[in-house]
Coordinates of C-alpha atoms (C1' of nucleotides) in Angstrom, one line a residue:
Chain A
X1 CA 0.0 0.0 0.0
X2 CA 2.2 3.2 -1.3
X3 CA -0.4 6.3 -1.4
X4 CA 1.4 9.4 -2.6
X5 CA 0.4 13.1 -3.0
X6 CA 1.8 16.6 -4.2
X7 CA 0.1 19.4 -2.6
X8 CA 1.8 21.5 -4.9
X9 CA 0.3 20.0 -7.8
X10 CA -2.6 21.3 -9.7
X11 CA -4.5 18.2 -9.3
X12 CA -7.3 18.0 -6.3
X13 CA -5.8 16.1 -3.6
X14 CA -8.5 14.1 -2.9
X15 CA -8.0 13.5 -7.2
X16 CA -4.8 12.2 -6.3
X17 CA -5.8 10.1 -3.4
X18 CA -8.2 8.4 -5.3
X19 CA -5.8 8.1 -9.0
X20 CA -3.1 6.6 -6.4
X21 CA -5.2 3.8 -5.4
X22 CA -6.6 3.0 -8.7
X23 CA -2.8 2.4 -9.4
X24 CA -2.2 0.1 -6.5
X25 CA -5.3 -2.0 -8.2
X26 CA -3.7 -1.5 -11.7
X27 CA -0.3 -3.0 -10.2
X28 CA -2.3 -5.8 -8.1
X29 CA -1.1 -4.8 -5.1
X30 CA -4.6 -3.9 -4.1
X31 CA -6.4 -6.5 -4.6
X32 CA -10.5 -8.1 -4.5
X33 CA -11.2 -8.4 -1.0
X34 CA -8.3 -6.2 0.5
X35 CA -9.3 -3.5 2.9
X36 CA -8.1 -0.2 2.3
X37 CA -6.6 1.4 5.4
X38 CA -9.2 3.8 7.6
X39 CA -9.8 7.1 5.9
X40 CA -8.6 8.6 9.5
X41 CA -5.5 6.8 9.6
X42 CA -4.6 7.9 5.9
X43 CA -5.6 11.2 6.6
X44 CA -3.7 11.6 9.7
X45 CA -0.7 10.0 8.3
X46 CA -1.0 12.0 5.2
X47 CA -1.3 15.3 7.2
X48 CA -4.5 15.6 5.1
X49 CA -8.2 15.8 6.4
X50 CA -10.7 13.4 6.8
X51 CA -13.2 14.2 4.5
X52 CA -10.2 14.4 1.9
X53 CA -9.7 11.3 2.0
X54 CA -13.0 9.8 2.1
X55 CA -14.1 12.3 -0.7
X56 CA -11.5 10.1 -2.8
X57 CA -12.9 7.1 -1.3
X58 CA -16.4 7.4 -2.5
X59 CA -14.9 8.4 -5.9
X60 CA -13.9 5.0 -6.0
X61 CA -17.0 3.7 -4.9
X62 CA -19.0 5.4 -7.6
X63 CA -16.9 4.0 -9.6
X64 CA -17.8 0.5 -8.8
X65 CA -14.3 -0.7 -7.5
X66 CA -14.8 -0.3 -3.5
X67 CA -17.6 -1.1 -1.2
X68 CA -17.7 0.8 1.7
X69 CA -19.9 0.4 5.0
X70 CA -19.9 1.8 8.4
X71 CA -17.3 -0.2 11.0
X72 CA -16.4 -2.3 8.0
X73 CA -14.3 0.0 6.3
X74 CA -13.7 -0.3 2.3
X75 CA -13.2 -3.3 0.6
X76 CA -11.8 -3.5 -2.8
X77 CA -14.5 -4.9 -5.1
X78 CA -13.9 -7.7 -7.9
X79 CA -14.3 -5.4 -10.5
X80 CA -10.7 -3.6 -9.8
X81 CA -9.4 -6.7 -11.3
X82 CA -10.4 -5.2 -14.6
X83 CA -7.9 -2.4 -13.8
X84 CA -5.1 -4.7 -13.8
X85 CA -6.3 -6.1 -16.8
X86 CA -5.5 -2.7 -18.9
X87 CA -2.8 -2.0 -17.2
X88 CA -0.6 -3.4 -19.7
X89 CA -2.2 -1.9 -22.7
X90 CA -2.1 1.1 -21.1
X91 CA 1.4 1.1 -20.6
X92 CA 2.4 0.4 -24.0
X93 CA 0.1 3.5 -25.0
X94 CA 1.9 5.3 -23.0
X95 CA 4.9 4.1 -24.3
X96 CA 3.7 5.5 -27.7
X97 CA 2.4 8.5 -26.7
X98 CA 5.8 9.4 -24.8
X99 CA 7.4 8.5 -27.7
X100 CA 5.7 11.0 -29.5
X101 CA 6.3 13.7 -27.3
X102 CA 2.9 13.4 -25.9
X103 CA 2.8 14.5 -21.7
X104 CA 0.7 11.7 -19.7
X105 CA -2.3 15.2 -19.1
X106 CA -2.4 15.3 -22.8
X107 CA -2.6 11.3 -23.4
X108 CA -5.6 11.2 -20.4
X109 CA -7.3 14.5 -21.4
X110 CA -7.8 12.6 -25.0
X111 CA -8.7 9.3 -23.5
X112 CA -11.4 11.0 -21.3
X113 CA -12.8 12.9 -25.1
X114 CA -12.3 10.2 -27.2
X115 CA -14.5 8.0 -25.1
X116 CA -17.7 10.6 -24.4
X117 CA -17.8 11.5 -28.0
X118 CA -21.3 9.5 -28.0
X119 CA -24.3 11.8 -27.6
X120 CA -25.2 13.5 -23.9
X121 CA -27.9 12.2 -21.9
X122 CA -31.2 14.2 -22.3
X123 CA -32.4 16.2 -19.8
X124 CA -30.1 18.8 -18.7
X125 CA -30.6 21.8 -17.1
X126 CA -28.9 24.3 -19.4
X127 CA -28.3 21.9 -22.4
X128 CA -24.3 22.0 -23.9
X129 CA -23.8 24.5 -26.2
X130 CA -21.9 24.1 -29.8
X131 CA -19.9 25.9 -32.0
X132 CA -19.1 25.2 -35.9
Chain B
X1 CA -14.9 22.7 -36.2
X2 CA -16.7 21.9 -33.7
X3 CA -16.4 23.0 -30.1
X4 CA -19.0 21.1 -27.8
X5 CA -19.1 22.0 -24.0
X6 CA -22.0 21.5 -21.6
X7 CA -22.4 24.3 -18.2
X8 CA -23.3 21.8 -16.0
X9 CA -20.4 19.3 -16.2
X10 CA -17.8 19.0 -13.5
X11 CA -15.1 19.4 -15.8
X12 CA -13.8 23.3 -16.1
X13 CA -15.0 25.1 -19.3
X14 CA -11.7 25.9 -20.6
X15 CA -10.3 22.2 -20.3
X16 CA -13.4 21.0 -22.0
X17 CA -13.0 23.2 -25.0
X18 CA -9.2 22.0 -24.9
X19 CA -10.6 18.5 -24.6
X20 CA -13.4 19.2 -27.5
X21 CA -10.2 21.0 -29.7
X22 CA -8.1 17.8 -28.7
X23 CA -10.8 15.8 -30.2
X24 CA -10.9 17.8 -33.8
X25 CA -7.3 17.1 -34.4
X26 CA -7.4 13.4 -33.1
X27 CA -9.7 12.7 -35.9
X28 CA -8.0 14.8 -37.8
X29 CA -10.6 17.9 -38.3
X30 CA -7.9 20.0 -37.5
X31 CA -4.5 19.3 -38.9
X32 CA -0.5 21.0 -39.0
X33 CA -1.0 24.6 -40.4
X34 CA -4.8 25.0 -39.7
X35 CA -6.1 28.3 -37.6
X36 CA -8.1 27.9 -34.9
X37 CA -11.1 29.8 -34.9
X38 CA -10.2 33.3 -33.1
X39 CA -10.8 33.1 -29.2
X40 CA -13.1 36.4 -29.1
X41 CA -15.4 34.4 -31.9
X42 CA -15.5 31.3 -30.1
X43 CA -16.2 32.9 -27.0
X44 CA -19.3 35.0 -28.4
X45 CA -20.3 32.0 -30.0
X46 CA -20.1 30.0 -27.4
X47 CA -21.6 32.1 -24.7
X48 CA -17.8 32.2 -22.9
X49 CA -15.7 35.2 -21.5
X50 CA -13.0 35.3 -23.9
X51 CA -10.4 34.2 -21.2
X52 CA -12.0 30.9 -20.7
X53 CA -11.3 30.5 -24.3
X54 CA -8.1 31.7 -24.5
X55 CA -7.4 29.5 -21.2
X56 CA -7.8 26.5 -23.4
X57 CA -6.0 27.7 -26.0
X58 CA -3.0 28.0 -23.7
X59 CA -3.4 24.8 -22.6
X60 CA -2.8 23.3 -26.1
X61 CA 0.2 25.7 -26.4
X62 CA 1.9 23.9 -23.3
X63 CA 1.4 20.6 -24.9
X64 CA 2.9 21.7 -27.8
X65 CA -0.1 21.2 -30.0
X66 CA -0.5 24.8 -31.0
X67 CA 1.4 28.0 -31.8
X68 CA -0.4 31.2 -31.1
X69 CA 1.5 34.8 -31.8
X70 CA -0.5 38.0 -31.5
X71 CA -2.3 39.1 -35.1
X72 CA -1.6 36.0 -36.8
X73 CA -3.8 33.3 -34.0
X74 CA -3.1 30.0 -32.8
X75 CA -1.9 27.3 -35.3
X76 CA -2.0 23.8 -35.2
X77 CA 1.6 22.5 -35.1
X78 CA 3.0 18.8 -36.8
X79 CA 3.2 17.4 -33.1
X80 CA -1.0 17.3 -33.6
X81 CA -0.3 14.4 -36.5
X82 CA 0.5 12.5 -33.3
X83 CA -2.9 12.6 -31.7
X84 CA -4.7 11.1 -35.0
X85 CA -1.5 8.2 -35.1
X86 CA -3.0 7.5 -31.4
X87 CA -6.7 8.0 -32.2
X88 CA -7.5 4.2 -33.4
X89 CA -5.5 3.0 -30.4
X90 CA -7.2 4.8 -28.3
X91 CA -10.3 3.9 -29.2
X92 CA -9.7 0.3 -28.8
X93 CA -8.5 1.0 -25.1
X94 CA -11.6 2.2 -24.6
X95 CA -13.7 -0.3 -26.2
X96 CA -12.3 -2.7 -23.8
X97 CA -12.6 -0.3 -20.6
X98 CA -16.4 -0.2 -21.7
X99 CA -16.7 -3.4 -21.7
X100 CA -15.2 -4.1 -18.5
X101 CA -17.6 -1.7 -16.8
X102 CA -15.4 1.2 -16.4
X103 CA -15.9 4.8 -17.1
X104 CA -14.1 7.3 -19.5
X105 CA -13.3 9.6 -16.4
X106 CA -11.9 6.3 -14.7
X107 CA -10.0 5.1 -17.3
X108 CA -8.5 8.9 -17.8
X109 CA -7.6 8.9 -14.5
X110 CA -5.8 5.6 -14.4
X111 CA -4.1 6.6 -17.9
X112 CA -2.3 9.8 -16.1
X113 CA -1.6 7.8 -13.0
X114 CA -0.4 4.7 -14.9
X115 CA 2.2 6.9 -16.6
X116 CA 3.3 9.6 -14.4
X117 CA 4.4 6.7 -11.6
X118 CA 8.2 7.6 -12.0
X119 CA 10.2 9.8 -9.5
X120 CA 9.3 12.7 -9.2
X121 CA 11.4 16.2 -10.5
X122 CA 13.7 17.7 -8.0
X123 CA 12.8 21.1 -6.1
X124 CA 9.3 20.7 -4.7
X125 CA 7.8 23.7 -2.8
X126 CA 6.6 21.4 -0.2
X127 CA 7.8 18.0 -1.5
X128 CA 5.6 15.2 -1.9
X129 CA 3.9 13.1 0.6
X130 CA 3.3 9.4 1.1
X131 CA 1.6 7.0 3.1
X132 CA 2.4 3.6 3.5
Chain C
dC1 C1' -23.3 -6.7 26.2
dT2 C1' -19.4 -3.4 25.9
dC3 C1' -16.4 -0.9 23.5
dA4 C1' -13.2 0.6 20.1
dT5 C1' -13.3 1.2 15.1
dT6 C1' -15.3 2.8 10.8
dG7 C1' -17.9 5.3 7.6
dT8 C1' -21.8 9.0 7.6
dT9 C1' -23.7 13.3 8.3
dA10 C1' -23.7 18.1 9.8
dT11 C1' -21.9 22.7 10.4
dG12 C1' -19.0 26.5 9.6
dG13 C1' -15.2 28.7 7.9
dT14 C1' -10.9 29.8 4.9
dT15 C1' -8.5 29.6 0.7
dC16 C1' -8.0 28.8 -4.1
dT17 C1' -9.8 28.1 -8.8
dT18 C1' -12.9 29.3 -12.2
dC19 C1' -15.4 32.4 -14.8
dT20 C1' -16.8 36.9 -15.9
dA21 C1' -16.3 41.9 -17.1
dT22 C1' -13.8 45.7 -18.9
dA23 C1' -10.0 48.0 -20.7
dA24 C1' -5.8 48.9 -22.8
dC25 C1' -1.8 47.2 -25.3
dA26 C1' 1.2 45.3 -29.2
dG27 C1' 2.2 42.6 -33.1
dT28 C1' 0.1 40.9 -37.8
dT29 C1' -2.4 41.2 -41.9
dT30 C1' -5.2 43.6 -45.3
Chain D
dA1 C1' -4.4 53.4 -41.8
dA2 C1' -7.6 50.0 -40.1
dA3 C1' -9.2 45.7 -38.7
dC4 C1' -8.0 41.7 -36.4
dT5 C1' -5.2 38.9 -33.4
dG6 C1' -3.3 37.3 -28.8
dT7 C1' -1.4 39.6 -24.4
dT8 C1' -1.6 41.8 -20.2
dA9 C1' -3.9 44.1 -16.3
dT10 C1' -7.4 44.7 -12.9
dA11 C1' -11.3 43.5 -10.3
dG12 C1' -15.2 41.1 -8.8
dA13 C1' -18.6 37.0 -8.1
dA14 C1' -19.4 32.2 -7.7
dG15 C1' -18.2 27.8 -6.7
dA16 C1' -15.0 24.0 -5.4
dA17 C1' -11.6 22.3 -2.4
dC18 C1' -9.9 21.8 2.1
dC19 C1' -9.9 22.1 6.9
dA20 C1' -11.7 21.7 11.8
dT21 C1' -14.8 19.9 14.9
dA22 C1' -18.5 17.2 16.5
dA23 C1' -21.9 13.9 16.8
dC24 C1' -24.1 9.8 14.9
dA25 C1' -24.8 4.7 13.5
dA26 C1' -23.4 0.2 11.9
dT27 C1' -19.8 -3.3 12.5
dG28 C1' -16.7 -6.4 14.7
dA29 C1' -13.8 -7.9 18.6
dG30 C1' -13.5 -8.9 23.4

DNA sequence: CTCATTGTTATGGTTCTTCTATAACAGTTT
DNA sequence: AAACTGTTATAGAAGAACCATAACAATGAG
């Protein structure tokens, strides 16, 4: 279990929290069944708040990879195994991407557009805007 | 051209007209040598304070995608060509995330993570923290 | 049952980012 | 010369992030 943060980054910390786990699945270090450790003990340890932490938590829960439950604490859920999975292909397009002179921001920021090019749920309260 | 962003999102405007601009030259809408659209236009256009815009465009200009001078606008540079070579790759990355029940957001966030897991630069601020 | 542990919820406050608005400035092109 | 471009400056409003503190409720160990 290796959770690391940069306050002086630009990223949310409770972003990086969460992106820091996800990797411990992607490496299998975290596996189906394993526990993370208390959100008070990481946050104490971390010299970060509580609520920082679990805000990063329930990311991950929304996400489908942790259950979490009062007294229990968070369990890693089988579908994290998918992340470990990728984590080779995503490696190797990141090997490509380097080698192109392509920052890992730029490589995600595309991943995260490429994928939600499909059309936008209905029903929003100010409706997306377009222009040609 | 076509610049897509939705108000209500929880991604910042300016990174999701990067994203959207991203998008045009992965699928190679906007190739080496083309203008983008002037920022004051898109803005008007768009219903966006022409700093959001021009946020964005600076954004791309950090990763190299674009060159901007005053008078002239922002151009699309060669090291765009690289986002089209990536685009089918991409793609089938993501076909495979969606099939294992994961999100474009988690996915994006693993992708940065995955990559950005070597040591740190030197000369932090604050320095990075960890938790074991 | 008792009790320590854990996530959950609530409240309030500070700081930082984002977005907007307006204006002037300085290169570039026509 | 004039229209167009990004650049810089200033200032304000709104929201997100983060922190601090406290109480609450489910779980598991003893």
């Amino acid at each position: 279990m290796l959770i690391r943060i940069d306050p002086g980054s630009d990223v949310a910390l409770f972003a990086q929290v969460a992106a820091s786990l996800r990797g411990e699945m992607a490496q299998g270090r975290l596996r189906p069944g394993d526990r993370l450790p208390a959100a008070r003990e990481v946050g104490t340890s971390l010299g970060v708040n509580l609520h920082t932490v679990l805000r990063a938590y329930q990311d991950l829960r929304d996400e489908g990879l942790v259950d979490m439950r009062r007294g229990r604490g968070a369990v890693v859920t089988p579908r994290a195994a998918a992340l470990s999975d990728l984590r080779a292909e995503i490696l190797a397009l990141g090997d490509r991407a380097r080698a192109l002179g392509m920052t890992a921001d730029t490589l995600a920021s595309l991943v995260r557009d490429s994928l939600s090019d499909g059309q936008p749920g209905t029903g929003w309260p100010e409706g997306p805007r377009e222009q040609v």
